[in-house]
Amino acid sequence: MTTIGLAGAGTIGSGLIGLLNTSPAARNLRLKAVLVRDLARPRPGIPAGTPLTTCCGELTDDPEIDIVVELLGGVDEVFGVVSRALSRGKAVVTANKNLLAERGPELFALAAKYKAPVGFEASVCAGIPIIRTLQEALRADRITSLEGIVNGTTNYLLTRMSEERASYQDCLADAQRLGLAEPDPDYDVSGKDAVCKAGILATLAFGAYVDFRRIPASGIDTLELEDVRQAEAMGYRIKLVAAARRSADDRLDAEVAAVLLPLGHPLASIRMEYNAVLIEGEGLGKVLLSGKGAGPAPTAMSLLADLLDIAEGRGRIPGVDHPFIAGVSALGNRQAALARYYLRLSVPDRPGTLAHVAGLFAQHDISIASVVQPEVPDTAGSALVPLILTTHSTTRGRLDLVLAALATAGWRRSVVLRIQED
């Protein structure tokens, strides 16, 4: 019998407790104690008689507890709980992407020192076995790129906008009502959630720690329905994509951003709150994993899978070659990377504006591929109006110079999206 201490009894914790009580696979797992922050709070998801405590030592210092499951959230305070458990030789299972992204090197160094397994399948894409695939199934291949839809909230919003022609704000309100988006959605829609996951996946895929704070990230919070319409008219679909790939000089190019994907791209058809990750290796070519990327049930399933692996002796004890402690990845120069771009600018509604914009692009050696100016009510030059254009291949550095010149002139960019080719 393997004994578990659970830190955190929120929605995910309650889901895990339910699985421990009902799944035949969990018959040899026993929950001994649950760490909570407030003993007085009602907890309908926890069976009567389950011991509750506010003292982390009752989990980390109990010699009968073999595995500590961390579901508290946060980083620094939680790192104290997890490190204390590891230092006492206990295995750790966590769904905390922020903890791994920010303090993964320290956490895995401690696990290696005390020879304690760490399970973290539930930290990225919930029910999709992406961590296990990268660490086990693809370990013999040399991965050259990965790109994924790793945030269900943004994919739900983009799907609704595409299929129903609903506005961003209306879709967001529905997502919040359904519990698919937080009351404050910034963490999801700005790309902050996705960039943490990108750091974890890139670390495992490319064999050295990728600091998510160095990955350029943007979200979908400036998109409008007009952008979705224009993209699809050109044969593309907008998705928030976390991507990392080996550059020509064997450095790592990584980014999280809304991207125009060709309609035939494997990620373009991923709908609603589903996640998917497309991995390409030198030997196997492309591998696509897709499934439910969020929610209590998928996350609890991944947590239970990690618990079973550890209980049955298959838990991974990190060594000095573990990606999180083997070194730090060198990131490439994003400003020099070539790409095509879609831009929606806000410019004065007066004669000569289009010529002025075209001149700025020509001045910085950027060729314009197409221009669309949606009709708006006559404003007699007193307001800013949308101007949509696409470029031929150029560098982000050159494009930023144009955007800076427009800003100096008092105009602004509303949206800048990379166009991904087939």
Short mmCIF file of C-alpha atoms in Angstrom, two decimals:
data_model
loop_
_atom_site.label_atom_id
_atom_site.label_comp_id
_atom_site.label_asym_id
_atom_site.label_seq_id
_atom_site.Cartn_x
_atom_site.Cartn_y
_atom_site.Cartn_z
CA MET A 1 0.00 0.00 0.00
CA THR A 2 1.34 3.44 -1.02
CA THR A 3 0.35 6.34 1.23
CA ILE A 4 -0.39 9.81 -0.13
CA GLY A 5 -0.47 13.29 1.39
CA LEU A 6 -2.46 15.80 -0.65
CA ALA A 7 -1.62 19.52 -0.51
CA GLY A 8 -4.61 21.44 -1.85
CA ALA A 9 -8.26 20.43 -1.96
CA GLY A 10 -9.78 22.72 -4.58
CA THR A 11 -11.51 21.61 -7.75
CA ILE A 12 -8.60 19.49 -9.00
CA GLY A 13 -7.84 18.08 -5.55
CA SER A 14 -11.46 17.06 -5.06
CA GLY A 15 -11.41 15.40 -8.48
CA LEU A 16 -8.32 13.41 -7.54
CA ILE A 17 -9.89 12.35 -4.24
CA GLY A 18 -12.91 11.13 -6.18
CA LEU A 19 -10.68 9.01 -8.44
CA LEU A 20 -8.76 7.58 -5.48
CA ASN A 21 -12.07 6.47 -3.99
CA THR A 22 -13.64 5.04 -7.15
CA SER A 23 -10.96 3.92 -9.62
CA PRO A 24 -10.03 0.21 -9.47
CA ALA A 25 -6.50 1.21 -10.48
CA ALA A 26 -6.13 3.15 -7.22
CA ARG A 27 -6.91 0.22 -4.91
CA ASN A 28 -3.36 0.16 -3.54
CA LEU A 29 -3.21 3.93 -2.91
CA ARG A 30 -4.29 5.36 0.44
CA LEU A 31 -4.91 9.04 1.17
CA LYS A 32 -3.71 9.77 4.70
CA ALA A 33 -3.99 13.58 5.04
CA VAL A 34 -5.05 16.69 3.13
CA LEU A 35 -3.36 20.07 3.60
CA VAL A 36 -5.77 23.02 3.35
CA ARG A 37 -5.48 26.73 4.09
CA ASP A 38 -8.80 27.03 5.93
CA LEU A 39 -10.18 24.25 8.12
CA ALA A 40 -13.55 26.02 8.50
CA ARG A 41 -14.35 26.11 4.79
CA PRO A 42 -16.95 23.51 3.66
CA ARG A 43 -15.43 20.88 1.37
CA PRO A 44 -18.18 18.77 -0.19
CA GLY A 45 -15.73 16.93 -2.44
CA ILE A 46 -13.83 15.40 0.49
CA PRO A 47 -15.32 12.31 2.16
CA ALA A 48 -16.19 12.61 5.84
CA GLY A 49 -13.44 11.41 8.10
CA THR A 50 -10.58 12.44 5.78
CA PRO A 51 -7.94 14.09 8.02
CA LEU A 52 -7.46 17.80 7.24
CA THR A 53 -4.54 19.93 8.40
CA THR A 54 -3.10 23.41 7.93
CA CYS A 55 0.45 22.26 8.82
CA CYS A 56 2.57 21.18 5.85
CA GLY A 57 4.84 19.23 8.22
CA GLU A 58 2.06 16.71 8.76
CA LEU A 59 2.56 15.74 5.11
CA THR A 60 6.25 16.33 4.54
CA ASP A 61 7.50 14.95 7.87
CA ASP A 62 5.19 11.96 8.29
CA PRO A 63 7.29 8.80 7.75
CA GLU A 64 4.19 6.90 6.62
CA ILE A 65 3.53 9.21 3.67
CA ASP A 66 5.34 8.10 0.50
CA ILE A 67 4.13 10.69 -2.02
CA VAL A 68 3.15 14.34 -1.61
CA VAL A 69 0.75 15.64 -4.26
CA GLU A 70 1.01 19.44 -4.63
CA LEU A 71 -2.11 21.24 -5.89
CA LEU A 72 -1.86 24.48 -3.91
CA GLY A 73 -0.81 26.76 -6.77
CA GLY A 74 1.65 29.63 -6.51
CA VAL A 75 5.42 29.38 -6.58
CA ASP A 76 7.62 30.44 -3.66
CA GLU A 77 5.50 29.22 -0.74
CA VAL A 78 4.76 25.98 -2.56
CA PHE A 79 8.43 25.46 -3.40
CA GLY A 80 9.06 25.39 0.34
CA VAL A 81 6.54 22.56 0.77
CA VAL A 82 7.82 20.57 -2.20
CA SER A 83 11.52 20.99 -1.34
CA ARG A 84 10.84 19.89 2.23
CA ALA A 85 9.13 16.76 0.95
CA LEU A 86 11.97 15.97 -1.47
CA SER A 87 14.62 16.50 1.20
CA ARG A 88 12.91 13.79 3.25
CA GLY A 89 13.05 11.39 0.33
CA LYS A 90 9.38 11.60 -0.56
CA ALA A 91 8.20 11.50 -4.15
CA VAL A 92 6.33 14.55 -5.45
CA VAL A 93 3.48 14.80 -7.95
CA THR A 94 2.38 18.25 -9.11
CA ALA A 95 0.16 19.99 -11.65
CA ASN A 96 1.83 23.36 -10.99
CA LYS A 97 3.16 24.71 -14.29
CA ASN A 98 4.29 27.98 -12.70
CA LEU A 99 6.41 26.16 -10.13
CA LEU A 100 8.09 24.07 -12.82
CA ALA A 101 8.58 26.94 -15.25
CA GLU A 102 10.09 29.28 -12.66
CA ARG A 103 11.91 26.98 -10.25
CA GLY A 104 12.20 23.74 -12.15
CA PRO A 105 16.01 23.64 -12.11
CA GLU A 106 16.07 23.92 -8.29
CA LEU A 107 13.26 21.42 -7.85
CA PHE A 108 14.82 18.75 -10.05
CA ALA A 109 18.28 19.33 -8.57
CA LEU A 110 16.79 18.55 -5.14
CA ALA A 111 15.02 15.49 -6.51
CA ALA A 112 18.30 14.25 -8.00
CA LYS A 113 20.16 14.89 -4.73
CA TYR A 114 17.64 12.97 -2.61
CA LYS A 115 16.83 10.39 -5.31
CA ALA A 116 13.11 11.15 -5.21
CA PRO A 117 10.81 10.79 -8.24
CA VAL A 118 8.86 13.79 -9.55
CA GLY A 119 5.67 13.38 -11.59
CA PHE A 120 4.34 16.40 -13.47
CA GLU A 121 2.24 15.08 -16.36
CA ALA A 122 -0.74 17.19 -15.28
CA SER A 123 1.20 20.46 -15.50
CA VAL A 124 0.77 20.83 -19.28
CA CYS A 125 -2.27 19.94 -21.39
CA ALA A 126 -4.05 18.10 -18.55
CA GLY A 127 -5.20 14.75 -19.97
CA ILE A 128 -2.85 14.64 -22.98
CA PRO A 129 0.22 12.49 -22.16
CA ILE A 130 2.63 15.01 -23.66
CA ILE A 131 5.20 14.90 -20.81
CA ARG A 132 5.35 11.11 -20.92
CA THR A 133 5.64 11.17 -24.72
CA LEU A 134 8.58 13.58 -24.66
CA GLN A 135 10.38 11.82 -21.81
CA GLU A 136 9.79 8.25 -22.91
CA ALA A 137 8.25 7.54 -26.31
CA LEU A 138 10.37 10.07 -28.24
CA ARG A 139 13.57 9.83 -26.21
CA ALA A 140 15.40 8.02 -29.05
CA ASP A 141 14.57 10.70 -31.62
CA ARG A 142 16.12 14.12 -32.09
CA ILE A 143 13.26 16.60 -31.94
CA THR A 144 13.55 19.50 -34.36
CA SER A 145 10.37 21.43 -33.57
CA LEU A 146 7.19 21.49 -31.56
CA GLU A 147 4.16 23.72 -31.78
CA GLY A 148 0.98 23.48 -29.86
CA ILE A 149 -2.35 24.87 -28.78
CA VAL A 150 -1.83 24.62 -25.03
CA ASN A 151 -4.48 26.98 -23.65
CA GLY A 152 -8.10 25.84 -23.84
CA THR A 153 -9.64 29.21 -22.95
CA THR A 154 -8.14 31.05 -25.91
CA ASN A 155 -8.90 28.21 -28.29
CA TYR A 156 -12.54 28.24 -27.18
CA LEU A 157 -12.72 31.99 -27.84
CA LEU A 158 -11.09 31.74 -31.27
CA THR A 159 -13.32 28.82 -32.27
CA ARG A 160 -16.48 30.69 -31.33
CA MET A 161 -15.32 33.80 -33.18
CA SER A 162 -14.53 31.74 -36.27
CA GLU A 163 -17.59 29.51 -36.41
CA GLU A 164 -20.28 31.84 -35.07
CA ARG A 165 -18.86 35.21 -36.11
CA ALA A 166 -19.36 36.32 -32.50
CA SER A 167 -17.35 39.19 -31.04
CA TYR A 168 -14.40 38.63 -28.75
CA GLN A 169 -16.19 40.27 -25.82
CA ASP A 170 -19.36 38.18 -26.26
CA CYS A 171 -17.34 34.95 -26.48
CA LEU A 172 -15.33 35.90 -23.41
CA ALA A 173 -18.51 36.59 -21.42
CA ASP A 174 -19.85 33.14 -22.38
CA ALA A 175 -16.55 31.47 -21.45
CA GLN A 176 -16.64 33.12 -18.03
CA ARG A 177 -20.25 32.04 -17.50
CA LEU A 178 -19.33 28.43 -18.39
CA GLY A 179 -16.27 28.43 -16.14
CA LEU A 180 -13.86 28.18 -19.09
CA ALA A 181 -12.38 31.61 -18.33
CA GLU A 182 -11.53 33.25 -15.02
CA PRO A 183 -13.29 36.46 -13.89
CA ASP A 184 -9.94 38.11 -14.66
CA PRO A 185 -8.96 36.37 -17.92
CA ASP A 186 -5.63 38.17 -18.42
CA TYR A 187 -3.45 35.18 -17.50
CA ASP A 188 -4.96 33.15 -20.33
CA VAL A 189 -5.73 35.68 -23.06
CA SER A 190 -2.41 37.54 -22.76
CA GLY A 191 -0.36 34.37 -23.38
CA LYS A 192 1.08 34.16 -19.83
CA ASP A 193 -0.33 30.69 -19.24
CA ALA A 194 0.86 29.38 -22.60
CA VAL A 195 4.39 30.71 -22.24
CA CYS A 196 4.91 28.83 -18.95
CA LYS A 197 3.83 25.64 -20.68
CA ALA A 198 6.03 26.46 -23.68
CA GLY A 199 9.05 26.70 -21.38
CA ILE A 200 8.35 23.28 -19.87
CA LEU A 201 7.73 21.55 -23.21
CA ALA A 202 10.76 23.16 -24.89
CA THR A 203 12.97 22.15 -21.94
CA LEU A 204 11.95 18.51 -22.28
CA ALA A 205 12.04 18.49 -26.09
CA PHE A 206 15.46 20.09 -26.51
CA GLY A 207 17.31 18.78 -23.45
CA ALA A 208 18.16 21.98 -21.52
CA TYR A 209 16.26 24.47 -19.40
CA VAL A 210 14.34 27.10 -21.35
CA ASP A 211 13.57 30.12 -19.19
CA PHE A 212 9.99 31.08 -20.10
CA ARG A 213 10.72 34.70 -19.10
CA ARG A 214 12.99 34.95 -22.15
CA ILE A 215 10.39 33.63 -24.59
CA PRO A 216 8.56 36.41 -26.48
CA ALA A 217 4.86 36.13 -25.69
CA SER A 218 1.68 37.85 -26.80
CA GLY A 219 -1.97 36.87 -26.67
CA ILE A 220 -5.31 37.32 -28.36
CA ASP A 221 -6.63 40.19 -26.25
CA THR A 222 -6.28 42.75 -29.07
CA LEU A 223 -7.98 40.62 -31.73
CA GLU A 224 -11.26 41.64 -33.29
CA LEU A 225 -13.77 39.72 -35.37
CA GLU A 226 -12.52 41.57 -38.47
CA ASP A 227 -9.11 39.90 -38.04
CA VAL A 228 -10.74 36.46 -37.99
CA ARG A 229 -12.74 37.30 -41.13
CA GLN A 230 -9.72 38.62 -43.01
CA ALA A 231 -7.53 35.66 -42.04
CA GLU A 232 -10.11 33.14 -43.25
CA ALA A 233 -10.68 35.06 -46.48
CA MET A 234 -6.94 34.58 -47.13
CA GLY A 235 -7.12 30.84 -46.33
CA TYR A 236 -5.87 30.94 -42.74
CA ARG A 237 -7.23 30.39 -39.24
CA ILE A 238 -5.97 32.28 -36.20
CA LYS A 239 -4.69 30.18 -33.29
CA LEU A 240 -2.64 30.97 -30.20
CA VAL A 241 0.44 28.82 -30.77
CA ALA A 242 3.34 27.97 -28.47
CA ALA A 243 6.28 27.06 -30.69
CA ALA A 244 9.94 26.11 -30.36
CA ARG A 245 12.33 24.90 -33.04
CA ARG A 246 16.03 24.40 -33.65
CA SER A 247 17.50 27.24 -35.69
CA ALA A 248 20.12 26.85 -38.41
CA ASP A 249 22.91 27.56 -35.91
CA ASP A 250 21.46 24.97 -33.46
CA ARG A 251 20.08 27.60 -31.14
CA LEU A 252 16.46 27.62 -30.07
CA ASP A 253 13.76 29.84 -31.53
CA ALA A 254 10.73 30.02 -29.24
CA GLU A 255 7.60 32.15 -29.19
CA VAL A 256 4.01 32.27 -27.98
CA ALA A 257 1.74 34.30 -30.23
CA ALA A 258 -1.47 34.37 -32.21
CA VAL A 259 -0.55 33.02 -35.64
CA LEU A 260 -2.28 32.70 -39.00
CA LEU A 261 -2.18 28.95 -39.75
CA PRO A 262 -3.07 27.56 -43.19
CA LEU A 263 -6.47 25.82 -43.07
CA GLY A 264 -4.77 22.50 -43.85
CA HIS A 265 -2.37 22.73 -40.90
CA PRO A 266 -2.97 19.98 -38.27
CA LEU A 267 -3.53 22.57 -35.53
CA ALA A 268 -5.98 24.67 -37.53
CA SER A 269 -8.80 22.14 -36.98
CA ILE A 270 -8.44 21.91 -33.18
CA ARG A 271 -11.71 23.24 -31.76
CA MET A 272 -13.14 24.72 -28.59
CA GLU A 273 -11.25 24.00 -25.33
CA TYR A 274 -9.21 21.12 -26.79
CA ASN A 275 -5.40 21.23 -26.81
CA ALA A 276 -2.96 19.70 -29.29
CA VAL A 277 0.81 19.49 -29.69
CA LEU A 278 2.56 18.76 -32.98
CA ILE A 279 6.08 17.37 -32.56
CA GLU A 280 8.55 16.83 -35.39
CA GLY A 281 11.65 14.66 -35.09
CA GLU A 282 14.41 13.64 -37.44
CA GLY A 283 13.44 9.98 -37.30
CA LEU A 284 9.67 9.75 -36.82
CA GLY A 285 8.66 12.91 -38.61
CA LYS A 286 5.49 14.55 -37.30
CA VAL A 287 3.50 13.27 -34.31
CA LEU A 288 0.24 14.93 -33.21
CA LEU A 289 -1.26 14.55 -29.73
CA SER A 290 -4.68 16.02 -29.03
CA GLY A 291 -7.27 15.88 -26.28
CA LYS A 292 -8.86 17.73 -23.39
CA GLY A 293 -6.29 20.15 -22.11
CA ALA A 294 -8.03 21.41 -18.99
CA GLY A 295 -10.65 20.53 -16.39
CA PRO A 296 -10.85 18.52 -13.17
CA ALA A 297 -11.35 15.08 -14.74
CA PRO A 298 -8.50 15.13 -17.32
CA THR A 299 -6.10 16.70 -14.82
CA ALA A 300 -7.00 14.19 -12.08
CA MET A 301 -6.44 11.33 -14.55
CA SER A 302 -2.90 12.54 -15.26
CA LEU A 303 -2.20 12.96 -11.54
CA LEU A 304 -3.40 9.42 -10.87
CA ALA A 305 -1.24 8.07 -13.71
CA ASP A 306 1.83 9.66 -12.09
CA LEU A 307 0.86 8.25 -8.70
CA LEU A 308 0.51 4.76 -10.15
CA ASP A 309 3.87 4.98 -11.91
CA ILE A 310 5.60 5.95 -8.67
CA ALA A 311 3.73 3.39 -6.55
CA GLU A 312 4.59 0.62 -9.02
CA GLY A 313 8.28 1.55 -9.21
CA ARG A 314 8.20 3.31 -12.59
CA GLY A 315 8.66 6.84 -11.27
CA ARG A 316 11.46 8.84 -12.89
CA ILE A 317 14.26 9.85 -10.53
CA PRO A 318 16.10 12.73 -12.25
CA GLY A 319 19.82 12.43 -12.85
CA VAL A 320 22.38 15.10 -13.65
CA ASP A 321 21.41 14.82 -17.33
CA HIS A 322 17.78 15.74 -16.67
CA PRO A 323 16.77 18.57 -19.04
CA PHE A 324 15.89 20.96 -16.20
CA ILE A 325 19.39 20.68 -14.68
CA ALA A 326 21.59 19.72 -17.64
CA GLY A 327 22.13 23.33 -18.74
CA VAL A 328 20.37 26.38 -20.15
CA SER A 329 19.20 26.62 -23.76
CA ALA A 330 20.61 29.44 -25.88
CA LEU A 331 17.76 31.28 -27.54
CA GLY A 332 18.07 32.62 -31.07
CA ASN A 333 17.65 36.23 -32.20
CA ARG A 334 13.93 36.66 -32.85
CA GLN A 335 14.54 40.04 -34.49
CA ALA A 336 16.50 38.40 -37.31
CA ALA A 337 14.04 35.59 -38.08
CA LEU A 338 12.27 35.80 -41.45
CA ALA A 339 8.48 35.62 -41.65
CA ARG A 340 5.43 37.09 -43.31
CA TYR A 341 3.11 39.26 -41.23
CA TYR A 342 -0.50 40.36 -41.04
CA LEU A 343 -1.07 43.83 -39.59
CA ARG A 344 -4.13 45.83 -38.67
CA LEU A 345 -3.18 49.47 -38.20
CA SER A 346 -5.22 52.41 -36.96
CA VAL A 347 -4.45 55.36 -39.24
CA PRO A 348 -5.93 58.82 -39.98
CA ASP A 349 -8.81 58.84 -42.45
CA ARG A 350 -7.37 61.42 -44.84
CA PRO A 351 -5.80 61.55 -48.33
CA GLY A 352 -2.19 60.43 -48.57
CA THR A 353 -2.26 58.08 -45.58
CA LEU A 354 -1.86 54.90 -47.61
CA ALA A 355 1.03 56.39 -49.58
CA HIS A 356 2.72 57.46 -46.34
CA VAL A 357 2.40 53.95 -44.85
CA ALA A 358 3.67 52.34 -48.04
CA GLY A 359 6.62 54.72 -48.01
CA LEU A 360 7.58 53.72 -44.47
CA PHE A 361 7.56 50.04 -45.43
CA ALA A 362 9.63 50.74 -48.55
CA GLN A 363 12.08 52.80 -46.50
CA HIS A 364 12.80 49.73 -44.35
CA ASP A 365 12.95 47.37 -47.34
CA ILE A 366 9.66 45.58 -46.58
CA SER A 367 7.49 44.54 -49.51
CA ILE A 368 3.72 44.79 -49.01
CA ALA A 369 1.79 41.78 -50.33
CA SER A 370 -1.79 43.00 -49.93
CA VAL A 371 -3.80 45.95 -48.59
CA VAL A 372 -7.42 46.07 -47.40
CA GLN A 373 -9.17 49.15 -46.03
CA PRO A 374 -12.59 48.13 -44.62
CA GLU A 375 -15.30 50.68 -45.24
CA VAL A 376 -16.22 52.84 -42.25
CA PRO A 377 -18.66 55.75 -41.85
CA ASP A 378 -17.38 59.03 -43.25
CA THR A 379 -15.36 60.70 -40.48
CA ALA A 380 -13.99 63.62 -42.52
CA GLY A 381 -10.43 62.87 -41.43
CA SER A 382 -11.16 63.32 -37.75
CA ALA A 383 -10.70 59.73 -36.59
CA LEU A 384 -8.43 56.73 -36.88
CA VAL A 385 -9.66 53.97 -39.19
CA PRO A 386 -8.44 50.40 -39.79
CA LEU A 387 -5.90 49.59 -42.48
CA ILE A 388 -5.13 45.89 -42.96
CA LEU A 389 -2.08 44.70 -44.85
CA THR A 390 0.16 41.68 -45.25
CA THR A 391 3.87 41.63 -45.97
CA HIS A 392 6.20 39.45 -47.95
CA SER A 393 8.96 37.75 -45.96
CA THR A 394 10.87 40.15 -43.72
CA THR A 395 12.54 40.29 -40.31
CA ARG A 396 10.77 41.25 -37.12
CA GLY A 397 13.52 43.81 -36.55
CA ARG A 398 12.65 45.70 -39.75
CA LEU A 399 8.94 45.50 -38.97
CA ASP A 400 9.48 46.94 -35.49
CA LEU A 401 11.23 49.94 -37.04
CA VAL A 402 8.15 50.64 -39.18
CA LEU A 403 5.84 50.26 -36.17
CA ALA A 404 8.01 52.65 -34.16
CA ALA A 405 7.85 55.23 -36.96
CA LEU A 406 4.06 54.92 -37.07
CA ALA A 407 3.86 55.39 -33.31
CA THR A 408 6.01 58.50 -33.56
CA ALA A 409 3.53 59.88 -36.10
CA GLY A 410 0.73 59.36 -33.57
CA TRP A 411 -0.72 56.30 -35.29
CA ARG A 412 -0.87 52.89 -33.72
CA ARG A 413 -0.77 49.24 -34.56
CA SER A 414 -3.75 47.27 -33.32
CA VAL A 415 -2.68 43.75 -34.27
CA VAL A 416 0.51 42.19 -35.62
CA LEU A 417 0.34 38.47 -36.39
CA ARG A 418 2.85 36.13 -37.97
CA ILE A 419 1.66 34.24 -41.06
CA GLN A 420 2.79 30.61 -41.06
CA GLU A 421 3.40 29.00 -44.42
CA ASP A 422 2.53 25.39 -45.32
#
